[in-house]
Short mmCIF file of C-alpha atoms and ligand atoms in Angstrom, two decimals:
data_model
loop_
_atom_site.label_atom_id
_atom_site.label_comp_id
_atom_site.label_asym_id
_atom_site.label_seq_id
_atom_site.Cartn_x
_atom_site.Cartn_y
_atom_site.Cartn_z
CA UNK A 1393 -144.39 178.98 88.28
CA UNK A 1394 -142.64 176.17 86.17
CA UNK A 1395 -139.26 176.20 87.63
CA UNK A 1396 -141.27 175.49 91.02
CA UNK A 1397 -142.95 172.50 89.52
CA UNK A 1398 -139.87 171.16 87.96
CA UNK A 1399 -137.63 171.59 91.89
CA UNK A 1400 -140.17 169.98 92.90
CA UNK A 1401 -140.53 166.73 90.52
CA UNK A 1402 -136.43 167.16 89.91
CA UNK A 1403 -136.28 166.13 93.35
CA UNK A 1404 -138.63 163.91 94.37
CA UNK A 1405 -138.89 161.76 91.75
CA UNK A 1406 -142.80 160.54 90.18
CA UNK A 1407 -143.51 157.66 93.35
CA UNK A 1408 -139.86 157.00 94.35
CA UNK A 1409 -140.58 157.94 97.81
CA UNK A 1410 -143.33 154.29 97.88
CA UNK A 1411 -140.65 152.20 97.55
CA UNK A 1412 -137.24 153.13 99.35
CA UNK A 1413 -135.72 155.65 96.23
CA UNK A 1414 -131.85 154.84 94.96
CA UNK A 1415 -129.44 155.11 97.43
CA UNK A 1416 -125.73 154.74 94.64
CA UNK A 1417 -125.72 155.12 91.44
CA UNK A 1418 -124.70 151.67 90.88
CA UNK A 1419 -126.16 149.17 88.20
CA UNK A 1420 -127.50 146.52 90.87
CA UNK A 1421 -129.00 149.03 92.73
CA UNK A 1422 -131.42 150.80 89.65
CA UNK A 1423 -132.00 147.28 88.96
CA UNK A 1424 -133.16 146.86 91.76
CA UNK A 1425 -135.37 149.73 92.09
CA UNK A 1426 -136.48 149.40 88.58
CA UNK A 1427 -137.92 146.59 89.72
CA UNK A 1428 -138.97 147.04 93.17
CA UNK A 1429 -140.60 150.42 91.70
CA UNK A 1430 -142.35 148.80 89.13
CA UNK A 1431 -143.02 145.56 91.31
CA UNK A 1432 -145.59 148.20 93.77
CA UNK A 1433 -146.66 150.05 90.30
CA UNK A 1434 -148.23 147.28 88.35
CA UNK A 1435 -149.90 145.59 91.55
CA UNK A 1436 -151.50 148.74 93.10
CA UNK A 1437 -152.76 150.06 90.07
CA UNK A 1438 -152.46 146.57 87.84
CA UNK A 1439 -155.65 148.88 85.25
CA UNK A 1440 -151.89 150.70 83.87
CA UNK A 1441 -150.34 147.50 82.63
CA UNK A 1442 -153.95 145.36 81.76
CA UNK A 1443 -154.94 149.07 79.64
CA UNK A 1444 -151.38 148.86 77.96
CA UNK A 1445 -151.49 145.18 77.33
CA UNK A 1446 -154.49 146.05 75.38
CA UNK A 1447 -152.79 148.90 72.90
CA UNK A 1448 -151.17 147.51 69.68
CA UNK A 1449 -148.13 149.63 69.91
CA UNK A 1450 -146.17 147.06 67.49
CA UNK A 1451 -143.57 149.81 65.20
CA UNK A 1452 -145.68 152.49 66.05
CA UNK A 1453 -144.22 156.03 66.71
CA UNK A 1454 -144.74 157.11 70.85
CA UNK A 1455 -143.58 160.25 72.73
CA UNK A 1456 -144.48 160.01 76.16
CA UNK A 1457 -144.94 163.02 77.98
CA UNK A 1458 -143.69 163.41 81.37
CA UNK A 1459 -141.84 159.34 81.48
CA UNK A 1460 -141.36 159.83 85.84
CA UNK A 1461 -139.33 156.24 86.10
CA UNK A 1462 -139.87 155.14 83.32
CA UNK A 1463 -142.10 151.64 84.04
CA UNK A 1464 -144.78 152.95 81.02
CA UNK A 1465 -142.18 154.07 78.81
CA UNK A 1466 -140.39 150.18 78.82
CA UNK A 1467 -144.28 148.63 78.53
CA UNK A 1468 -144.77 150.76 75.87
CA UNK A 1469 -141.25 149.35 74.24
CA UNK A 1470 -141.63 146.14 75.31
CA UNK A 1471 -144.10 145.87 73.49
CA UNK A 1472 -142.25 146.46 70.26
CA UNK A 1473 -143.01 151.07 69.99
CA UNK A 1474 -140.33 153.46 68.23
CA UNK A 1475 -140.60 154.95 71.79
CA UNK A 1476 -139.70 158.93 72.19
CA UNK A 1477 -139.81 160.85 75.35
CA UNK A 1478 -139.33 163.26 77.39
CA UNK A 1479 -139.66 165.02 80.57
CA UNK A 1480 -139.16 168.50 83.06
CA UNK A 1481 -136.67 166.92 85.21
CA UNK A 1482 -133.32 165.87 84.05
CA UNK A 1483 -134.12 163.09 86.62
CA UNK A 1484 -136.62 161.28 85.24
CA UNK A 1485 -134.55 161.74 81.86
CA UNK A 1486 -131.24 159.44 83.55
CA UNK A 1487 -133.54 157.24 84.76
CA UNK A 1488 -135.53 156.30 81.53
CA UNK A 1489 -132.42 155.81 79.41
CA UNK A 1490 -130.31 154.37 82.79
CA UNK A 1491 -134.01 151.89 82.73
CA UNK A 1492 -133.22 151.33 78.55
CA UNK A 1493 -129.83 151.18 78.51
CA UNK A 1494 -129.82 148.40 81.18
CA UNK A 1495 -132.49 146.20 79.80
CA UNK A 1496 -131.11 146.79 76.43
CA UNK A 1497 -134.58 147.94 75.21
CA UNK A 1498 -133.71 151.23 72.31
CA UNK A 1499 -135.62 153.98 71.65
CA UNK A 1500 -135.83 157.00 69.80
CA UNK A 1501 -135.07 160.51 71.68
CA UNK A 1502 -135.48 160.38 75.31
CA UNK A 1503 -134.82 164.01 76.08
CA UNK A 1504 -135.45 166.91 78.99
CA UNK A 1505 -137.66 169.58 77.40
CA UNK A 1506 -141.35 171.00 78.55
CA UNK A 1507 -144.86 169.37 76.77
CA UNK A 1508 -145.23 173.17 75.78
CA UNK A 1509 -142.66 172.95 73.72
CA UNK A 1510 -142.39 169.78 72.51
CA UNK A 1511 -138.10 169.32 70.38
CA UNK A 1512 -141.10 166.99 67.77
CA UNK A 1513 -141.88 167.90 64.61
CA UNK A 1514 -145.18 168.54 62.91
CA UNK A 1515 -147.60 165.12 61.90
CA UNK A 1516 -144.82 162.52 63.24
CA UNK A 1517 -146.20 160.62 65.94
CA UNK A 1518 -148.68 157.82 66.29
CA UNK A 1519 -149.87 157.36 69.50
CA UNK A 1520 -148.78 159.51 71.94
CA UNK A 1521 -149.27 158.97 75.70
CA UNK A 1522 -149.05 160.62 78.96
CA UNK A 1523 -149.66 159.20 82.59
CA UNK A 1524 -150.75 161.89 85.14
CA UNK A 1525 -148.86 164.65 84.26
CA UNK A 1526 -151.15 167.17 82.05
CA UNK A 1527 -153.27 168.49 85.28
CA UNK A 1528 -149.92 168.51 86.80
CA UNK A 1529 -149.35 172.02 83.45
CA UNK A 1530 -151.14 175.39 84.64
CA UNK A 1531 -151.29 175.75 80.37
CA UNK A 1532 -153.23 172.62 79.69
CA UNK A 1533 -154.45 173.96 76.96
CA UNK A 1534 -151.40 175.08 75.07
CA UNK A 1535 -149.48 171.63 75.78
CA UNK A 1536 -152.68 169.59 74.34
CA UNK A 1537 -152.18 171.43 71.10
CA UNK A 1538 -148.57 170.29 71.39
CA UNK A 1539 -149.66 167.26 71.56
CA UNK A 1540 -151.93 167.31 68.68
CA UNK A 1541 -149.08 169.61 66.35
CA UNK A 1542 -147.07 166.41 66.91
CA UNK A 1543 -149.82 163.94 66.38
CA UNK A 1544 -150.58 162.32 62.53
CA UNK A 1545 -153.86 163.64 61.89
CA UNK A 1546 -155.45 160.18 61.73
CA UNK A 1547 -152.92 159.63 65.88
CA UNK A 1548 -153.99 158.55 69.43
CA UNK A 1549 -153.34 160.05 72.80
CA UNK A 1550 -153.71 158.03 74.94
CA UNK A 1551 -154.18 160.42 78.73
CA UNK A 1552 -154.66 159.83 82.14
CA UNK A 1553 -155.87 162.47 84.17
CA UNK A 1554 -157.50 163.50 87.94
CA UNK A 1555 -160.98 163.76 87.40
CA UNK A 1556 -161.46 166.95 90.43
CA UNK A 1557 -164.65 165.35 91.28
CA UNK A 1558 -164.07 161.97 91.18
CA UNK A 1559 -164.55 160.19 94.69
CA UNK A 1560 -160.83 159.29 94.67
CA UNK A 1561 -160.50 163.49 94.59
CA UNK A 1562 -163.23 163.70 97.35
CA UNK A 1563 -162.98 161.29 99.64
CA UNK A 1564 -159.23 160.07 99.73
CA UNK A 1565 -157.32 163.78 98.81
CA UNK A 1566 -159.55 166.04 99.87
CA UNK A 1567 -161.27 164.22 103.23
CA UNK A 1568 -158.36 161.56 104.54
CA UNK A 1569 -155.35 162.66 103.32
CA UNK A 1570 -155.84 165.84 105.12
CA UNK A 1571 -156.80 164.23 108.43
CA UNK A 1572 -153.63 161.79 108.25
CA UNK A 1573 -151.83 165.19 107.78
CA UNK A 1574 -153.33 166.84 110.41
CA UNK A 1575 -152.85 163.33 112.59
CA UNK A 1576 -149.36 163.93 111.73
CA UNK A 1577 -149.16 167.56 112.83
CA UNK A 1578 -151.18 167.35 116.50
CA UNK A 1579 -149.34 164.44 117.80
CA UNK A 1580 -145.87 166.14 116.45
CA UNK A 1581 -144.83 163.10 114.22
CA UNK A 1582 -142.06 164.13 112.79
CA UNK A 1583 -142.76 162.87 109.09
CA UNK A 1584 -140.09 162.67 106.03
CA UNK A 1585 -139.86 163.16 102.70
CA UNK A 1586 -142.61 163.91 100.61
CA UNK A 1587 -144.69 163.28 103.87
CA UNK A 1588 -142.49 166.65 105.13
CA UNK A 1589 -142.94 168.67 102.43
CA UNK A 1590 -146.54 167.68 102.14
CA UNK A 1591 -147.05 168.97 105.84
CA UNK A 1592 -145.13 171.76 105.16
CA UNK A 1593 -146.69 172.85 102.96
CA UNK A 1594 -150.22 171.70 104.62
C1 SAM B 949 -146.67 162.11 88.63
S1 SAM B 949 -146.01 162.11 87.42
C2 SAM B 949 -146.04 161.01 86.37
C3 SAM B 949 -145.05 159.98 85.87
C4 SAM B 949 -144.49 158.79 85.48
N1 SAM B 949 -146.11 159.87 84.47
C5 SAM B 949 -146.23 158.57 85.59
O1 SAM B 949 -147.16 157.69 85.81
O2 SAM B 949 -145.25 157.31 86.92
C6 SAM B 949 -145.30 163.73 86.73
C7 SAM B 949 -144.43 164.06 86.02
O3 SAM B 949 -144.01 165.01 84.63
C8 SAM B 949 -143.47 165.81 84.82
N2 SAM B 949 -143.76 167.08 83.76
C9 SAM B 949 -144.14 167.78 85.12
N3 SAM B 949 -144.60 168.78 84.66
C10 SAM B 949 -144.10 168.68 83.33
C11 SAM B 949 -144.60 169.63 82.36
N4 SAM B 949 -143.87 170.60 82.23
N5 SAM B 949 -143.38 169.62 81.01
C12 SAM B 949 -143.05 168.01 81.22
N6 SAM B 949 -142.59 167.71 82.10
C13 SAM B 949 -143.80 167.42 83.14
C14 SAM B 949 -142.69 165.56 86.18
O4 SAM B 949 -140.79 166.14 86.08
C15 SAM B 949 -143.00 164.21 86.35
O5 SAM B 949 -141.82 163.03 86.15
#
């Protein structure tokens, strides 16, 4: 199961399809991509940035579980957090390291690892951060225990999880998106990228 989840995120780096993914590996391409990605992310979900801005990360040791494109990772570093992060995929690790290097932000460790087996010492972090990740992990309790293990006794976890019975799930995901997929299928429209894969899954 974990291998399938890893393959999915490795081939569909989180959110990339929304802004046109990277095409070639030049400095300009990466910088332009990160700019487009962050502008899209924080304009469509502005609460992420405003909530991050309410946290005092300064000089706090912060591990992020599940990096994606490293957008929120950068925000933590911008605010003076001592950043570490892991992701299941090499792709997310590569992108996040590239982001930090191009923008000149320091970090402690950014590594490919499993949330179920975090490569960090016990009681070593102040604020763990994980946005939109833990609900993708079937062994969510084990992942939570790992996060608890690496946090200091007075540490905090900032987490975003989907709420299964939210209006977003019941209306948008369960009904509207499925109607959209049915429409694409019924009309024989050839979707591409992640939408083609969703169609095949459906
Ligand atoms: C929906 S994306 C969220 C990424 C980012 N936090 C964001 O908000 O855009 C989920 C990320 O979690 C990672 N992930 C999924 N399962 C994981 C696991 N067991 N251990 C570590 N990372 C995992 C995926 O590779 C992917 O980058």
